[in-house]
Coordinates of C-alpha atoms in Angstrom, one line a residue:
X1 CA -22.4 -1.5 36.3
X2 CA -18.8 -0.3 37.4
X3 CA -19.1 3.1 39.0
X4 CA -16.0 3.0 40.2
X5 CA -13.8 2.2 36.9
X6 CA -13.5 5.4 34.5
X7 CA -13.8 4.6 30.7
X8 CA -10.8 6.0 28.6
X9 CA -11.4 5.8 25.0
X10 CA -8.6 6.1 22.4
X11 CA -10.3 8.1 19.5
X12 CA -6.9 9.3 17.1
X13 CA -7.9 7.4 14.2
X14 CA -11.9 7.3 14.6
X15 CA -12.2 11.2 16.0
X16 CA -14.3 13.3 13.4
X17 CA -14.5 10.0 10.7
X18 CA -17.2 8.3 12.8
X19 CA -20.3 9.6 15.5
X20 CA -18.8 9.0 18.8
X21 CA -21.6 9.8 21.7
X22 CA -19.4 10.6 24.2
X23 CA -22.4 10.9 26.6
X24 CA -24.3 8.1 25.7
X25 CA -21.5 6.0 25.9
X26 CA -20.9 6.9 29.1
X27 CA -17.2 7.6 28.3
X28 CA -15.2 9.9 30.7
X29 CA -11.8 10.5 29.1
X30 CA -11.8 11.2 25.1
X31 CA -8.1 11.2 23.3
X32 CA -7.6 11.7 19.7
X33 CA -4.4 13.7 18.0
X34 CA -4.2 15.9 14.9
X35 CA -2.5 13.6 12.3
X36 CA -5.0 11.0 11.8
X37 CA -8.7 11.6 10.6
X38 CA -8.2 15.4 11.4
X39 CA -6.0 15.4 8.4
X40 CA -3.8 18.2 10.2
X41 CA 0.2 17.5 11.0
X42 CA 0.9 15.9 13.7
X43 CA 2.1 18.0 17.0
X44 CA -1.1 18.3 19.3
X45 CA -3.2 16.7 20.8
X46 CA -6.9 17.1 22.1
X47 CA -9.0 15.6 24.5
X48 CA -12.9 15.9 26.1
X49 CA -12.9 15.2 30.1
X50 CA -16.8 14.4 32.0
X51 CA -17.6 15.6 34.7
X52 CA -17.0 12.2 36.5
X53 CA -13.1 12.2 35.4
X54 CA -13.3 15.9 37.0
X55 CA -14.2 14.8 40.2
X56 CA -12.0 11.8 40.0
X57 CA -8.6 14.2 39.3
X58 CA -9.4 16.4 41.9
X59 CA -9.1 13.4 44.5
X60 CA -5.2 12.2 43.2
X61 CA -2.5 14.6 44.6
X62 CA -0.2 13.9 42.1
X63 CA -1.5 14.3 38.8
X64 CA 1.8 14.7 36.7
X65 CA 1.8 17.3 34.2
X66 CA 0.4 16.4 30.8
X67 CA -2.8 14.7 31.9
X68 CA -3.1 17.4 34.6
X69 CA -6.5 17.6 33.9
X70 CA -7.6 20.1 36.5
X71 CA -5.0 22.5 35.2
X72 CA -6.1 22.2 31.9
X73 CA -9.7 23.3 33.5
X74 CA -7.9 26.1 35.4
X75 CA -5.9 27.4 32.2
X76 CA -8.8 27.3 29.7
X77 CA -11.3 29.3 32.2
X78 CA -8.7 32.2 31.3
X79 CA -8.0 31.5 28.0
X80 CA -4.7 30.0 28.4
X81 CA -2.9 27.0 28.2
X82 CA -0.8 25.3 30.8
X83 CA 2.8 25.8 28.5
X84 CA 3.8 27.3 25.7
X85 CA 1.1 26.2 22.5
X86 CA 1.4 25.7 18.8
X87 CA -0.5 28.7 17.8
X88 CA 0.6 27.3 13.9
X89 CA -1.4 24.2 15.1
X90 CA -4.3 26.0 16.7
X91 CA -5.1 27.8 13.6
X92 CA -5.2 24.9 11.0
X93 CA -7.1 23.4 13.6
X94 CA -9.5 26.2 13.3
X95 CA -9.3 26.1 9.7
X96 CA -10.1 22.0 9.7
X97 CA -13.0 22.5 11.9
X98 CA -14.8 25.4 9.4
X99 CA -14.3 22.5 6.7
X100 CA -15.6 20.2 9.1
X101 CA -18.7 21.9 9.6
X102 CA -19.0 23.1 6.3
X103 CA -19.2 19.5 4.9
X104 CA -21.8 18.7 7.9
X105 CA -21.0 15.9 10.5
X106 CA -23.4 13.2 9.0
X107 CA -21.9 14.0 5.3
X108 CA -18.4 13.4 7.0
X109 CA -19.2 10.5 8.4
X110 CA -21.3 9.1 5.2
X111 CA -18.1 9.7 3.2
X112 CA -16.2 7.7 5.7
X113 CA -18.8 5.1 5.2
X114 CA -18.3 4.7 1.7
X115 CA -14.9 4.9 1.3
X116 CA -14.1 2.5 3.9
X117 CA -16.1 0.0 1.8
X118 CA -14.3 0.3 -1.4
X119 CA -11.3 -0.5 0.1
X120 CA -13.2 -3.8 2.2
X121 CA -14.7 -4.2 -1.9
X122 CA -11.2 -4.2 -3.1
X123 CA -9.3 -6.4 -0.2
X124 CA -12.0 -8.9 -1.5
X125 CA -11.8 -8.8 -5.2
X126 CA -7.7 -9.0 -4.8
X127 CA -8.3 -11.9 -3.1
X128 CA -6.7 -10.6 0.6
X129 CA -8.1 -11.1 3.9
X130 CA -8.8 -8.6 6.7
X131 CA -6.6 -9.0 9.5
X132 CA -9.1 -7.7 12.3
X133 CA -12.1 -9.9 12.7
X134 CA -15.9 -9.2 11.6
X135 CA -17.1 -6.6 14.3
X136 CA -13.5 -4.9 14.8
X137 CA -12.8 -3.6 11.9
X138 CA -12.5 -0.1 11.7
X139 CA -14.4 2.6 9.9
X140 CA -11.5 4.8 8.9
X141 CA -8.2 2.3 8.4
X142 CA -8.0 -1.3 7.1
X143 CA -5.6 -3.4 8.6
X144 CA -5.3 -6.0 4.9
X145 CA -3.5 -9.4 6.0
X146 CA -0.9 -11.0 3.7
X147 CA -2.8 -14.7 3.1
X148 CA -0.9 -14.2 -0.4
X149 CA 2.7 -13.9 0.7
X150 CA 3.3 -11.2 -1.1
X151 CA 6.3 -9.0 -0.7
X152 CA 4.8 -6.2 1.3
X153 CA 7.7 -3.6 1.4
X154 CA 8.2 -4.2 -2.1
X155 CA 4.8 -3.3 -2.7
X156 CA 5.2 0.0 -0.9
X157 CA 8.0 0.9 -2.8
X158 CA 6.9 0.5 -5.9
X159 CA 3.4 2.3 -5.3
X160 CA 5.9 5.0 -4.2
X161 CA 8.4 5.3 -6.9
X162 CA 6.0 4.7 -9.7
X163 CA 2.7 6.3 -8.5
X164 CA 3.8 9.0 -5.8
X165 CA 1.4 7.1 -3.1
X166 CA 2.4 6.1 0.7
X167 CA 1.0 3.3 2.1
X168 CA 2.0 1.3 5.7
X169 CA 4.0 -1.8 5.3
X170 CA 3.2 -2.7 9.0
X171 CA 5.2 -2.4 11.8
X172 CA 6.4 -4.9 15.1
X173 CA 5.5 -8.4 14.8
X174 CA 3.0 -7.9 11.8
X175 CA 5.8 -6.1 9.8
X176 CA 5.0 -7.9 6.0
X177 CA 2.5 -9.9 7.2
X178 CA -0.5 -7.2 7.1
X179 CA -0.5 -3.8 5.5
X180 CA -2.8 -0.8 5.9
X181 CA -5.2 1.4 3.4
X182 CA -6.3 5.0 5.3
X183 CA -9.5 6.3 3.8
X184 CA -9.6 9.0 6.5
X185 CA -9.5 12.7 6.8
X186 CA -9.8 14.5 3.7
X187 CA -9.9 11.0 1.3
X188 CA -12.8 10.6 -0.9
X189 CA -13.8 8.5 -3.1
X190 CA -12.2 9.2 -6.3
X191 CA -8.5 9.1 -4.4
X192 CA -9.4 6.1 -2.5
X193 CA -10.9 4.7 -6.3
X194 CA -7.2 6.1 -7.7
X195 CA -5.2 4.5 -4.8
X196 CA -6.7 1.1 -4.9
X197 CA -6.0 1.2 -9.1
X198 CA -2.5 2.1 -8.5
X199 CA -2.7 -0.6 -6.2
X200 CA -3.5 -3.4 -9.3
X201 CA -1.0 -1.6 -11.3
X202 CA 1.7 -2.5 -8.9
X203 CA 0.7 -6.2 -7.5

């Protein structure tokens, strides 16, 4: 419908926890990063360019440098990257993606399935809301709103101190008012099941 406009898709917490069809989506520039459903450090990042973005880049003279994407092309026709890598980085990644393929895509993505609706089953049961709407809500985080006015850092600390767990008290504007559950990565259902009783321990 738009030929002209160039879809950039922001995968870092949804890369590897959910099928995206880069393809059949018709999307042209991929990003994701390590930290998130990867379950590696944070450090890196990757991305998947079409062929469309391709021929877009080689039309704008000034590129920059990191989202260079033509020199990326270049660099990785040889091997090589266009600076100094993470080799550290390159290897767990490496690492990740043997356990990635071990576990089988569809597996991966079942398990995110199902762990992402114990935590929706336990936002309900505790009587929270969800702070995205019906149709937005991701497969991999849960974004929990405070309708009880709890005292949300409080919460966080004490799931820390007494149970070793980390959880986000929000940030910005939504600081206290939301808080979010991760059941990406490397989660499964027995530590989500553990997280969300440690969870009602501490409320």
């Amino acid at each position: 419908k738009y030929p002209d406009v160039a879809l950039v898709l922001d995968t870092v917490s949804s890369f590897s926890g959910v099928k995206i069809d880069m393809d059949a989506l018709g999307i042209d520039v991929m990003l994701t990063g390590a930290q998130k459903a990867l379950a590696l450090p944070p450090g890196f990042s990757l991305f998947s360019v079409s062929e469309k973005a391709f021929d877009r880049a080689e039309k704008i003279p000034n590129r920059g440098f990191y989202f260079d994407f033509i020199e990326f092309k270049k660099q990785q026709a040889e091997w090589m990257t266009p600076s100094t890598p993470s080799i550290a980085h390159m290897h767990a990644l490496q690492s990740k993606l043997e356990e990635i393929f071990e576990e089988g895509l569809d597996a991966r993505f079942a398990r995110h399935a199902r762990t992402n609706a114990l935590v929706h089953k336990w936002v309900h049961q505790a009587g929270f809301e969800f702070f995205a709407e019906e149709g937005f809500r991701s497969k991999t985080l849960t974004c929990v709103k405070n309708n009880k006015g709890i005292d949300v850092p409080e919460l966080a600390r004490k799931l820390r101190e007494k149970h070793h767990l980390v959880i986000d008290p929000g940030y910005g504007k939504i600081r206290g008012k939301t808080f979010r559950l991760s059941n990406m990565g490397d989660e499964t259902e027995a530590t989500v099941a553990h997280l969300l009783s440690c969870l009602d321990d501490v409320l």
